[in-house]
Short mmCIF file of C-alpha atoms in Angstrom, two decimals:
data_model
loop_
_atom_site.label_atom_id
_atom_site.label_comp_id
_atom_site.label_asym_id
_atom_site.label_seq_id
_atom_site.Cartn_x
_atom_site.Cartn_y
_atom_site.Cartn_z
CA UNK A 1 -14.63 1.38 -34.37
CA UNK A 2 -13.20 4.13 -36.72
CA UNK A 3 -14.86 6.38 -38.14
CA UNK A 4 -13.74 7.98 -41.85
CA UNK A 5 -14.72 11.22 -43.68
CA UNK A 6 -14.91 13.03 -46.70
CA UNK A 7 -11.70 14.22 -48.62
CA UNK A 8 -12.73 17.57 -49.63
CA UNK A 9 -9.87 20.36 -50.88
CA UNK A 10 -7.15 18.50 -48.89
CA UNK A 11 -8.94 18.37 -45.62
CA UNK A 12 -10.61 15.43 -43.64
CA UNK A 13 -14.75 16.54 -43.61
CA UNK A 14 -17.01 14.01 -41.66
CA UNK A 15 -20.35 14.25 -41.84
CA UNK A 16 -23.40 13.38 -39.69
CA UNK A 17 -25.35 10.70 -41.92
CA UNK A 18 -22.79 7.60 -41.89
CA UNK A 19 -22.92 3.94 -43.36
CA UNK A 20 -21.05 0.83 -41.63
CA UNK A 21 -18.47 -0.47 -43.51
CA UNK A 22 -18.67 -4.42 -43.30
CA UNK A 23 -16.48 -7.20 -43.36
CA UNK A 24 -17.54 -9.45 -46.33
CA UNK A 25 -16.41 -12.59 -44.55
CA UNK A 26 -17.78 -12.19 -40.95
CA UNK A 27 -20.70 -9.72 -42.14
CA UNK A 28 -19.61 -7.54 -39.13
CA UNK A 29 -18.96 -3.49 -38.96
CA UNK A 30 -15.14 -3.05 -39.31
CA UNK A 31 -15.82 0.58 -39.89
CA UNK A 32 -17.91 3.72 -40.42
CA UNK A 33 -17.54 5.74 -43.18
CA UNK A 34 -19.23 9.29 -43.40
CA UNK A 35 -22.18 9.66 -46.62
CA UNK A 36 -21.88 12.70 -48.71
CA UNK A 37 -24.73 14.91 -50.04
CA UNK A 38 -25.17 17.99 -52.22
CA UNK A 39 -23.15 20.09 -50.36
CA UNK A 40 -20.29 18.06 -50.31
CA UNK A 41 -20.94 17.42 -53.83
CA UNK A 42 -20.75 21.08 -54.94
CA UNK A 43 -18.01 21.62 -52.33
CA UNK A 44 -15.97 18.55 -54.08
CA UNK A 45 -15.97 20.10 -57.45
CA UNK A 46 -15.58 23.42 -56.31
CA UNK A 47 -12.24 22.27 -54.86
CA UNK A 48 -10.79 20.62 -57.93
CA UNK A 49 -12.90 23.17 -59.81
CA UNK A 50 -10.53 25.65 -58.56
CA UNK A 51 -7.56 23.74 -57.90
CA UNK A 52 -7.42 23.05 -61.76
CA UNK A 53 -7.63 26.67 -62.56
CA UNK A 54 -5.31 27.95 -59.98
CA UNK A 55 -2.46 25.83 -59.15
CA UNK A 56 -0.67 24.29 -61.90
CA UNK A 57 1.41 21.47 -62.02
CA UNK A 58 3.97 20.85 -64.58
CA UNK A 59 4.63 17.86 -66.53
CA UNK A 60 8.14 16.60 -64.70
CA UNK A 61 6.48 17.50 -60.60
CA UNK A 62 3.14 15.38 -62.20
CA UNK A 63 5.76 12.85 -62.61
CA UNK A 64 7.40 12.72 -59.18
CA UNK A 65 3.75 13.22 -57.03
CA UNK A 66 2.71 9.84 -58.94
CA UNK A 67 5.87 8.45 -58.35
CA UNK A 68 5.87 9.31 -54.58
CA UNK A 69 2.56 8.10 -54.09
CA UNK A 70 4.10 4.26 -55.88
CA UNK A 71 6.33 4.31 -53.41
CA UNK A 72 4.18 5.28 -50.51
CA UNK A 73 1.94 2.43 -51.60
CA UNK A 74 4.11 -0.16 -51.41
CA UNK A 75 5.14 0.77 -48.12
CA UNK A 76 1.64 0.65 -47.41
CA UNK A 77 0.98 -2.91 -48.98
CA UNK A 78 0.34 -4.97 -45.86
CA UNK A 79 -2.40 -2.56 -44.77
CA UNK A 80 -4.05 -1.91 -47.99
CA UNK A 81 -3.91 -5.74 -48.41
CA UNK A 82 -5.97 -5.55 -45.23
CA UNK A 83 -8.29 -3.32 -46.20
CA UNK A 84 -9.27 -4.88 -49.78
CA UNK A 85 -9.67 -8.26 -47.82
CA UNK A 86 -12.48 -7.17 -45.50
CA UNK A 87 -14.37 -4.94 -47.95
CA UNK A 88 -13.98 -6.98 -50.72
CA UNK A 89 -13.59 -10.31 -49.44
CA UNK A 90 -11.09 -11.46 -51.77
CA UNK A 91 -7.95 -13.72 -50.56
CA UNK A 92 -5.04 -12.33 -49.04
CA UNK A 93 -2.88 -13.20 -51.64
CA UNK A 94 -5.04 -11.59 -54.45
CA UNK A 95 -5.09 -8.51 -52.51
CA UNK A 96 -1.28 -8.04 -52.05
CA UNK A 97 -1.19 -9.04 -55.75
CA UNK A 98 -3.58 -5.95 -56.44
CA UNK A 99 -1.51 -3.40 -54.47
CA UNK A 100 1.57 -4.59 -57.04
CA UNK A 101 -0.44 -4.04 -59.82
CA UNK A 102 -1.63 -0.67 -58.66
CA UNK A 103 1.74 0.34 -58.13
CA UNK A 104 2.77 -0.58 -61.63
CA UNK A 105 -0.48 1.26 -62.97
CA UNK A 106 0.79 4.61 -61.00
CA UNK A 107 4.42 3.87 -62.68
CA UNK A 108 2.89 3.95 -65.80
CA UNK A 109 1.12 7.17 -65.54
CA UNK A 110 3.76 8.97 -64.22
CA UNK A 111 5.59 8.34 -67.58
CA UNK A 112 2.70 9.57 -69.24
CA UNK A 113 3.23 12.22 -67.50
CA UNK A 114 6.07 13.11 -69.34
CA UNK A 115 5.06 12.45 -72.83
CA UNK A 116 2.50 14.71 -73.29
CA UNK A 117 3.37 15.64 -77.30
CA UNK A 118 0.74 16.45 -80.06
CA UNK A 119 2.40 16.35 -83.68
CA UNK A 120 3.03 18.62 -86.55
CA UNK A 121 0.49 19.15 -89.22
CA UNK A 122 2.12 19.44 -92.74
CA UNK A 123 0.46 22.61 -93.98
CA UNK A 124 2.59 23.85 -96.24
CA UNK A 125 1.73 20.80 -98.26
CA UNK A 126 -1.58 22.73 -98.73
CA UNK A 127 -2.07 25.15 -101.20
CA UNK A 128 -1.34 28.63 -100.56
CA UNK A 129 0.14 27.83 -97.26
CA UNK A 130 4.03 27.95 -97.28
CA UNK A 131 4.11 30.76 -94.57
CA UNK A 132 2.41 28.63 -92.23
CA UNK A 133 3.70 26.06 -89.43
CA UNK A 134 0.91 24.18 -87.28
CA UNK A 135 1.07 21.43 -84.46
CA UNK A 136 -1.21 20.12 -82.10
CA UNK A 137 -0.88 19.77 -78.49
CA UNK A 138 -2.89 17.99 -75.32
CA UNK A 139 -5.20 20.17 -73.10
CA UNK A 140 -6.68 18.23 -70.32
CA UNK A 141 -10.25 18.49 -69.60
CA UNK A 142 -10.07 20.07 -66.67
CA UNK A 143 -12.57 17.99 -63.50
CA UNK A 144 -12.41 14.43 -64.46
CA UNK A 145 -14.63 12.11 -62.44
CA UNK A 146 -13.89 8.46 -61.05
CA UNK A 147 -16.54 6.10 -60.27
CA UNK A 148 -14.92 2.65 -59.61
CA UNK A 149 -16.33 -0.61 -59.00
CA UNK A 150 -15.80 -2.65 -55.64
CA UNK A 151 -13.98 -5.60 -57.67
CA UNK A 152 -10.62 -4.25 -58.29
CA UNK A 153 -11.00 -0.70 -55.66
CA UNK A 154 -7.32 -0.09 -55.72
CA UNK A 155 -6.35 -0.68 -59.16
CA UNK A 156 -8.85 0.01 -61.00
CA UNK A 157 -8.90 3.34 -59.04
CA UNK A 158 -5.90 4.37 -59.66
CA UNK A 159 -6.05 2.96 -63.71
CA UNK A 160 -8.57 6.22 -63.59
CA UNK A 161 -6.96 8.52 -61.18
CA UNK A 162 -2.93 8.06 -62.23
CA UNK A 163 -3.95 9.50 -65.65
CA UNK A 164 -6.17 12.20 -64.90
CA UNK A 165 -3.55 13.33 -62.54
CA UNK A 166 -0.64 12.80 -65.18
CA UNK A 167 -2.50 14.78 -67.90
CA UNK A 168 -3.08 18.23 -65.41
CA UNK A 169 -6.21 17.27 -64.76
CA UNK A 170 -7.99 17.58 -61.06
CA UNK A 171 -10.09 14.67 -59.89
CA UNK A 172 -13.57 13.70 -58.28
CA UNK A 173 -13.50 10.23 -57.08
CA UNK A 174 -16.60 8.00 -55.64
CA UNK A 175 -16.07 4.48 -55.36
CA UNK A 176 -17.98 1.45 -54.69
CA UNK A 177 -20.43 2.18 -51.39
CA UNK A 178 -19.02 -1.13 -50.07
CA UNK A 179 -15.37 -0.26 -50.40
CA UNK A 180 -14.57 3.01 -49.40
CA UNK A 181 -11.54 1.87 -46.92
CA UNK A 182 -9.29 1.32 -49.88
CA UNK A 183 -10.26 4.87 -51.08
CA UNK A 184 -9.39 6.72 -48.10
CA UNK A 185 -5.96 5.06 -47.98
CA UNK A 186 -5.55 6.13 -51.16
CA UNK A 187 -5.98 9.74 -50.72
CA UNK A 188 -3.95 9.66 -47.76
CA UNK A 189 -1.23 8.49 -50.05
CA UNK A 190 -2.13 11.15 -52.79
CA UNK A 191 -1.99 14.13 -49.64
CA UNK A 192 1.83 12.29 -48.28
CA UNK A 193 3.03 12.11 -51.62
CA UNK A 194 2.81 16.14 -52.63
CA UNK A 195 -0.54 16.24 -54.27
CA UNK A 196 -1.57 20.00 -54.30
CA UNK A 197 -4.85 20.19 -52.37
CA UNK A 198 -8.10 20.21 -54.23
CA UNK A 199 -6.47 18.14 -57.23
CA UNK A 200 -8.26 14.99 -55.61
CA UNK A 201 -11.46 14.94 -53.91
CA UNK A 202 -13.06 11.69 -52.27
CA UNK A 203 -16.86 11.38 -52.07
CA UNK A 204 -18.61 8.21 -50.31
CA UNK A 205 -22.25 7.17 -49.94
CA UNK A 206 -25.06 5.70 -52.07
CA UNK A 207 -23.81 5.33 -56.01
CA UNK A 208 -27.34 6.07 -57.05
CA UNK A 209 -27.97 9.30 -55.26
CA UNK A 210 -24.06 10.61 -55.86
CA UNK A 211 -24.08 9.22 -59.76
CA UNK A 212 -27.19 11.67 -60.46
CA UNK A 213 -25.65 14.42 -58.80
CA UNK A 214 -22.35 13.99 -60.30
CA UNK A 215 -23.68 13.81 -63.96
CA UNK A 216 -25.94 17.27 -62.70
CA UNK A 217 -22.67 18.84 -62.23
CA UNK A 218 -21.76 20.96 -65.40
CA UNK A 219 -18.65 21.85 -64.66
CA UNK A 220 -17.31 18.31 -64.62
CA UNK A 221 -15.32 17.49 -68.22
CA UNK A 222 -14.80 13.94 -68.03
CA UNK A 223 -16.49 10.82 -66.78
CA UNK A 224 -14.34 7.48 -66.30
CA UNK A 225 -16.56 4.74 -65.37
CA UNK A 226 -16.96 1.04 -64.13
CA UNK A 227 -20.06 -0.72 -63.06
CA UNK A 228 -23.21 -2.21 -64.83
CA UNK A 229 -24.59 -1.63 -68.32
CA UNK A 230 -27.45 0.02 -66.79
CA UNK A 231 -25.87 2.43 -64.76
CA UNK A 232 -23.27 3.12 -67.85
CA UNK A 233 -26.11 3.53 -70.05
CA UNK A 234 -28.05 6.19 -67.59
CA UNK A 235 -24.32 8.17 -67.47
CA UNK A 236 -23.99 8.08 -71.12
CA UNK A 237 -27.01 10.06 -71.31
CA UNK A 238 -26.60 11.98 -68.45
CA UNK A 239 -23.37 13.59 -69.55
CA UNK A 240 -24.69 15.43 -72.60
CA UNK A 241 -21.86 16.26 -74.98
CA UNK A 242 -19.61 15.66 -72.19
CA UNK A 243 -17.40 12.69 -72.79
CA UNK A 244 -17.15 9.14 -71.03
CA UNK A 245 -14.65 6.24 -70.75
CA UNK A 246 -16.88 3.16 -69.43
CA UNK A 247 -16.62 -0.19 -69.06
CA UNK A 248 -19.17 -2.21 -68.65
CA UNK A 249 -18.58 -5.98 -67.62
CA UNK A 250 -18.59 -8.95 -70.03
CA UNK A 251 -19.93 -12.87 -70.14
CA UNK A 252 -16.36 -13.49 -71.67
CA UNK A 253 -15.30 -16.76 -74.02
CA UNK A 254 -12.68 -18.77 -74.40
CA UNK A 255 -12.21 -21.26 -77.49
CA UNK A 256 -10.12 -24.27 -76.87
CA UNK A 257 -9.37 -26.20 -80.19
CA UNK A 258 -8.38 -29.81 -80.45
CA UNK A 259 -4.52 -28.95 -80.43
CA UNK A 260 -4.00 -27.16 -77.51
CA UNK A 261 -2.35 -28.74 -74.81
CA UNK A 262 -5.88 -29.68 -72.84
CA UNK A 263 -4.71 -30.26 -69.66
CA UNK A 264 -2.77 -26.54 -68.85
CA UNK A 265 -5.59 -24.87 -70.86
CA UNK A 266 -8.24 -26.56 -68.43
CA UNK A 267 -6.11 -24.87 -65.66
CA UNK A 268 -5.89 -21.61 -67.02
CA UNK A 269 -9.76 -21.98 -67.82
CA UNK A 270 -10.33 -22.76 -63.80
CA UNK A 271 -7.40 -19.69 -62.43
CA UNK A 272 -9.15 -17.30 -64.73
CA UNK A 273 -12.89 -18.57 -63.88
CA UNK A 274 -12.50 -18.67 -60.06
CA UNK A 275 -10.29 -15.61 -59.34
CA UNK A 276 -11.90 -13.16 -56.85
CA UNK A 277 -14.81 -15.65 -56.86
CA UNK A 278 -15.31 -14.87 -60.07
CA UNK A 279 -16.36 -11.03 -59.88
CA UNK A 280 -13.81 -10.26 -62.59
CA UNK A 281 -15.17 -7.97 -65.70
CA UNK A 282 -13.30 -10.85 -67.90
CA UNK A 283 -13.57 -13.75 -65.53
CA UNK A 284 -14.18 -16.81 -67.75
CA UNK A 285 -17.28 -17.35 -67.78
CA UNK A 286 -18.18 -19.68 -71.44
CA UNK A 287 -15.73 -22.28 -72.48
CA UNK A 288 -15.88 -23.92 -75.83
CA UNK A 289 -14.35 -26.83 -76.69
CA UNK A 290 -13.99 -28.97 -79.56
CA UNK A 291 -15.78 -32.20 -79.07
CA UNK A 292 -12.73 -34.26 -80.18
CA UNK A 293 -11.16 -32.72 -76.62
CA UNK A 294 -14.23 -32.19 -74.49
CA UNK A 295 -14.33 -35.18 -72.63
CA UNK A 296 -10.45 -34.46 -71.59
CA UNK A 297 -11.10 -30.61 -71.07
CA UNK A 298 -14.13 -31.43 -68.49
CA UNK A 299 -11.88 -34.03 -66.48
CA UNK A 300 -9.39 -31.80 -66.72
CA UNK A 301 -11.21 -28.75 -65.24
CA UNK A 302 -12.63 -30.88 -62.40
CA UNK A 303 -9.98 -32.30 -61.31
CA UNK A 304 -7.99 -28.57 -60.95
CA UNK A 305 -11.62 -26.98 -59.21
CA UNK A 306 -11.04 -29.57 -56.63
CA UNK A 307 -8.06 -28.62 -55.81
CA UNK A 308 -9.26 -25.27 -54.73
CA UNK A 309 -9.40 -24.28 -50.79
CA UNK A 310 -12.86 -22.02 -49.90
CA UNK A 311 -12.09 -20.22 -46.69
CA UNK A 312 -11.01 -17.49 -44.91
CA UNK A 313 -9.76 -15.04 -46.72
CA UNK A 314 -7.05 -14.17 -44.82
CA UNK A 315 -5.82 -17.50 -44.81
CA UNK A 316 -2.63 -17.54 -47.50
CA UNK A 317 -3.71 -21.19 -48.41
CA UNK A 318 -7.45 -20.12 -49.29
CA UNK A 319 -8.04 -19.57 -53.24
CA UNK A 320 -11.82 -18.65 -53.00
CA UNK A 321 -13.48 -15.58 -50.56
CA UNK A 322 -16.52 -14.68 -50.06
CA UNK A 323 -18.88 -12.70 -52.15
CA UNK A 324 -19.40 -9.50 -52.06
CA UNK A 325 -23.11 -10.07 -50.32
CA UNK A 326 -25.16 -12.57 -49.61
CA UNK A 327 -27.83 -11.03 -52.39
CA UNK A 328 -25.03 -11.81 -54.82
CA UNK A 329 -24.10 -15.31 -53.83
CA UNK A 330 -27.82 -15.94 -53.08
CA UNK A 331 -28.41 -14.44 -57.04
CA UNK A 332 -25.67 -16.78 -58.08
CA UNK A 333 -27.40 -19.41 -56.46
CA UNK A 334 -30.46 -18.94 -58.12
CA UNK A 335 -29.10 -18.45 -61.54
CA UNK A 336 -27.28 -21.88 -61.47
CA UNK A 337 -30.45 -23.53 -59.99
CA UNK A 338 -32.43 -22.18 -63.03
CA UNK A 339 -30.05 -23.89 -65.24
CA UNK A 340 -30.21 -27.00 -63.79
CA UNK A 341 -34.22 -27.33 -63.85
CA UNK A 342 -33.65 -26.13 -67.86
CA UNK A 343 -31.38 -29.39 -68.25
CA UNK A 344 -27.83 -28.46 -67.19
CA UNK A 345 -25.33 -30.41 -65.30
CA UNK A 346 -23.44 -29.39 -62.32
CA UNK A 347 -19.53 -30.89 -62.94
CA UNK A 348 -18.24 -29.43 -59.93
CA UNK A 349 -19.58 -26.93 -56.99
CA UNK A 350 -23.08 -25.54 -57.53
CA UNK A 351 -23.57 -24.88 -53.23
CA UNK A 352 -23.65 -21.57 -51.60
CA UNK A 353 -22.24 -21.44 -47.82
CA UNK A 354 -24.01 -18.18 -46.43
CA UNK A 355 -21.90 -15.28 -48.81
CA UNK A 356 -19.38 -18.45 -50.05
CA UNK A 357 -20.64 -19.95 -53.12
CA UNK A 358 -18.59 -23.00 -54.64
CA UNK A 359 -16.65 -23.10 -57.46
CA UNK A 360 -18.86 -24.56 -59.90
CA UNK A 361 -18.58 -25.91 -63.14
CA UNK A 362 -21.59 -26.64 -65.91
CA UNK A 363 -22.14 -29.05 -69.03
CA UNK A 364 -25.19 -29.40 -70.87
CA UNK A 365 -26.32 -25.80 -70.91
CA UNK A 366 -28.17 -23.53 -73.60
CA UNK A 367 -27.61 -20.10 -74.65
CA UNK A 368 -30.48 -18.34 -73.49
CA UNK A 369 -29.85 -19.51 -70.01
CA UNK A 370 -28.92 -16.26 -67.63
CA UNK A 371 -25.48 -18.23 -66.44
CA UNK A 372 -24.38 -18.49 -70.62
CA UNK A 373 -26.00 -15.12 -71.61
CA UNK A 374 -26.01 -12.85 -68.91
CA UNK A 375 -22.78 -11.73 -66.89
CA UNK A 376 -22.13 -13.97 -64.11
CA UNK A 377 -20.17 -12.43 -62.21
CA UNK A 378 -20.02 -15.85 -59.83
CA UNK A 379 -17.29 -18.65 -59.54
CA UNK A 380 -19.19 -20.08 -62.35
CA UNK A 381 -18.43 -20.99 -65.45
CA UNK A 382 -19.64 -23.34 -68.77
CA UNK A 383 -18.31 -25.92 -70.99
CA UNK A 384 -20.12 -26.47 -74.75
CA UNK A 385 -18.77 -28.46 -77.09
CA UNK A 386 -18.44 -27.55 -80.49
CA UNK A 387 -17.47 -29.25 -84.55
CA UNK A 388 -15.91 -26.41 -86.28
CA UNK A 389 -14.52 -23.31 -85.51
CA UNK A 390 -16.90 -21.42 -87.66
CA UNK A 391 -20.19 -22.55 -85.03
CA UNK A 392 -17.50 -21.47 -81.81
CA UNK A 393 -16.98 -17.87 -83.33
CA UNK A 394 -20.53 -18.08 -83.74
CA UNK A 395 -21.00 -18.68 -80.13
CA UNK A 396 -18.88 -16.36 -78.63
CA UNK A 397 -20.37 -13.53 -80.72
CA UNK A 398 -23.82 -14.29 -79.80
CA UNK A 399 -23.50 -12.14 -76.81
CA UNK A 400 -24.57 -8.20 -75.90
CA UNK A 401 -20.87 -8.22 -74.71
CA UNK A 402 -17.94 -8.07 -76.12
CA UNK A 403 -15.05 -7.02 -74.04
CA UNK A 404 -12.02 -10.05 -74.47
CA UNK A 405 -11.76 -13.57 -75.42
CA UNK A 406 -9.46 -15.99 -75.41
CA UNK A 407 -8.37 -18.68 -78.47
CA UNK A 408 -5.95 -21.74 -77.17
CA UNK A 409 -4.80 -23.36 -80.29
CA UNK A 410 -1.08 -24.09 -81.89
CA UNK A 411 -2.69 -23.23 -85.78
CA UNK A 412 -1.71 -19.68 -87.16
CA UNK A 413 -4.66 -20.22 -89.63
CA UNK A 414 -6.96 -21.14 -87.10
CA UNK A 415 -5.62 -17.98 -84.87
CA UNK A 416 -5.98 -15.11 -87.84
CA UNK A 417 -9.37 -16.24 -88.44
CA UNK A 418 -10.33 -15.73 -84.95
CA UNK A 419 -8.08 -12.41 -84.86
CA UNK A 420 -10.42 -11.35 -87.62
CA UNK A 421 -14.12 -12.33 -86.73
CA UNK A 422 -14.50 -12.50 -82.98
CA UNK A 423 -16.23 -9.41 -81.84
CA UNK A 424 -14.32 -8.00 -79.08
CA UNK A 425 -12.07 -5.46 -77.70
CA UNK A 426 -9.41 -7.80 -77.53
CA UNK A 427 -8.50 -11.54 -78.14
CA UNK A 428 -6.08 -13.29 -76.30
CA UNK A 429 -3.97 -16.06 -77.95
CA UNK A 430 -3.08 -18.97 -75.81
CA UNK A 431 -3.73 -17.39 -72.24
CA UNK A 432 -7.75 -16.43 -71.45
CA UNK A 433 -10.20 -14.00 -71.95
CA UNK A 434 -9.10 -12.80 -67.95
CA UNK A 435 -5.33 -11.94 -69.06
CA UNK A 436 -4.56 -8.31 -69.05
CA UNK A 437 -1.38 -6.40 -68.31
CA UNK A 438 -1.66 -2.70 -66.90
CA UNK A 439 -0.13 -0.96 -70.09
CA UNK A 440 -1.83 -2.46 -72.89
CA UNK A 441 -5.88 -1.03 -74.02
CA UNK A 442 -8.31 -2.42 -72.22
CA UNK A 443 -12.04 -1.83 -73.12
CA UNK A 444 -14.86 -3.47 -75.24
CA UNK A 445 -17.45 -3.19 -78.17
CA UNK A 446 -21.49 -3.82 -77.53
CA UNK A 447 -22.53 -3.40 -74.04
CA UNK A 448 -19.40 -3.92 -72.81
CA UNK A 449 -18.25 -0.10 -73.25
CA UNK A 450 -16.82 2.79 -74.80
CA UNK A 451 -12.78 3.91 -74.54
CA UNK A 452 -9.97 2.31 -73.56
CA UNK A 453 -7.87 1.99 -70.28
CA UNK A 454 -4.40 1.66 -69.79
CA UNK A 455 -2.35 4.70 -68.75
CA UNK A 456 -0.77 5.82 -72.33
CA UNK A 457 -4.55 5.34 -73.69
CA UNK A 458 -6.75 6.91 -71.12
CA UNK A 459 -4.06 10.00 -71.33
CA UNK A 460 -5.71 10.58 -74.47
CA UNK A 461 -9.00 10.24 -73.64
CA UNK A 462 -8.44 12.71 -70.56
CA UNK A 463 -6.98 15.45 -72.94
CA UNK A 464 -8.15 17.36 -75.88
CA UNK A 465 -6.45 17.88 -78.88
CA UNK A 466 -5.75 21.67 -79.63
CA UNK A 467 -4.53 22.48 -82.89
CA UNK A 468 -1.89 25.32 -83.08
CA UNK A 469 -1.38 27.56 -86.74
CA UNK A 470 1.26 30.35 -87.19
CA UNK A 471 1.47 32.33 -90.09
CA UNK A 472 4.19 34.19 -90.44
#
């Protein structure tokens, strides 16, 4: 079995408390994967600490280390695939479709890279102050840290690390406990692709006992999260007048009115819902559907869930993995069971197989249900009928969250209105709450975060704004 260690100021550190690393569909040890403590902590920072202040990097060479490590990546695709299959569990086919996406979200940043420009102030439109020029310009923050979620490891990792590293800044990274494999590959890219050593550091082991040293750690500038509200919230306070970027998970909507066409929206509705067995941030989760179409949209949405293969994830046929852990499909379990003795109906799934759970659809649920209210965060999701758009808008803003939702309808009027009062971060138009490109702003409202991602957006976040006068 191999073992993996620490990335610490370009070097390989392994250390003597290690954690197994387990495949999520054969719950065996696939790898170990060495836990770090205080000292690595302090050594971590000290590294990009240091690195920041002593090796710069200009714009342009930013530019080509990013796009090296794209490259790199892609040549790398089968066995990252690999990787994000056994410690996430997710199909084959999602995982190679993650690598893509990562390599698109290092493209991105690498551009950024090159368009770091502040503006000019007008100040001579001030009084008094003809003889002076002034313009702005984009510092970075100097230590940014990564915490990533084991959903999206790749992606999501490198939607956090592409723009630190694009903007000057030097990195910490700790991802999920369960999925450091993906993270290690990673850095391996990062080191073959020019990446001056110290710039990224990788720390693995408990998320609990790293998080509160992390947030301890003054000299860090910037946190980028993803995880649970409660663990955002705890940062948030943690990190003083240091700033964040978090995003905190959603119980996402979708509104289907009468004149959409019912029976591609249903399959959308099921894609969206079921994708990485559901453990999607925007996975669609609440469905509401005008009553004149719900009979239609149900059938619909049945008839596509059945078509679904539950399997082995590195099967290409297979459409639905495991979970992460058997807690999690056992919670998932529950959750839907507690609906069901409240009065809801099971249209489709509603089993667990050991870490598999179905892909399961509801009718006849309530709001204060923990399946409708709560983030899911399962292959689950709800359909609610409603009479006028008015009560749906109602419904999807009668959530803590507010990340993205999606509206299906042909009506411009019906679309504005829904532009205008839904309460999220974004709204989709005629795709679902779960569509989201790697170069548009991505975040929420509520409990579902603060800041945006997206590399041009995140740029921003991982800078500050220094404002430059002359008088001459």
């Amino acid at each position: 079995m191999k073992e993996y260690g620490l990335f610490i100021n370009g070097e390989w550190k392994v250390t003597d408390e290690k954690i197994g690393v387990v495949s999520k569909a054969t719950g065996s040890e696939v790898a170990l994967i060495s836990v770090a403590g205080e000292a690595e902590v302090k050594d971590a920072v000290d590294a990009a600490e240091k690195a920041f202040k002593t090796i710069h990097i200009e714009p342009y060479r930013r530019y080509e280390i990013l796009m090296k490590a794209s490259r790199i990546l892609m040549e790398k695709q089968k066995q990252m695939a690999e990787f994000l299959v056994q410690e996430v569990g997710k199909p084959i086919k999602e995982a190679m479709a993650e690598v893509a996406r990562a390599e698109q979200t290092l493209i991105l940043s690498a551009e950024e890279a090159k368009r770091m420009t502040g503006e000019m102030v007008p100040l001579e439109g001030a009084p008094g102050c003809d003889n002076r020029w002034a313009f702005t310009m984009r510092i970075p923050v100097g230590v940014v840290c990564a915490i990533t979620p084991f959903n999206f490891p790749l992606n999501l990792a490198c939607h956090k690390i592409g723009p630190a590293l694009a903007a000057g800044n030097s990195v910490v990274y700790k991802p999920a406990t369960v999925t450091p494999l993906s993270a290690v590959l990673l850095c391996e890219i990062f080191a073959e692709a020019g990446l001056p050593d110290g710039y990224l550091n990788l720390l693995t082991g408990s998320g609990a006992k790293l998080g509160k040293l992390l947030t301890e750690e003054q000299r860090i500038g910037f946190y980028s999260f993803t995880g649970s509200p409660a663990v955002g919230k705890t940062l948030l306070q943690n990190a003083g007048f240091r700033r964040v970027a978090l995003e905190l998970g959603s119980n996402s909507a979708n509104i289907v009115h009468h004149d959409a066409d019912i029976k591609l929206t249903a399959g959308l509705c099921v894609k969206h819902a079921f994708a990485n067995a559901g453990q999607v941030c925007i996975s669609c989760q609440r469905v509401y559907v005008h009553r004149s179409a719900y009979k239609e949209f149900c059938d619909e949405a049945a008839i596509h869930t059945a078509q679904l293969v539950m399997g082995d994830p590195f099967d290409p046929a297979t459409d639905i993995g495991p979970m992460i852990s058997g807690a999690e499909a056992i919670r998932a379990e529950e959750w839907v069971n507690e609906a069901i003795s409240q009065g809801a109906r099971v249209l489709a799934g509603g089993k667990r197989r050991g870490t598999w759970f179905e892909p399961t659809i509801l009718t006849d649920v309530q709001h204060g249900m923990n399946i409708v209210s709560m983030e899911a965060f399962a292959p689950v999701f709800s359909i609610v009928p409603y009479d006028e758009i008015e009560e749906a808008i109602d419904l999807v803003n009668a959530s803590i969250y507010g990340l993205q939702a999606g509206v299906f309808t042909n009506s411009l009027e019906l679309a504005r209105l829904c532009a205008m009062k839904i309460e999220t971060g974004g709204v989709i138009f005629n795709d679902g709450a779960t569509f989201r490109t790697d170069n548009m702003p991505y975040g929420g409202i509520k409990e579902s975060g603060i800041g945006r991602e997206g590399p041009q957006y995140a740029v921003k976040e991982m800078t500050e704004e220094k404002l430059i006068v002359f008088k001459f």
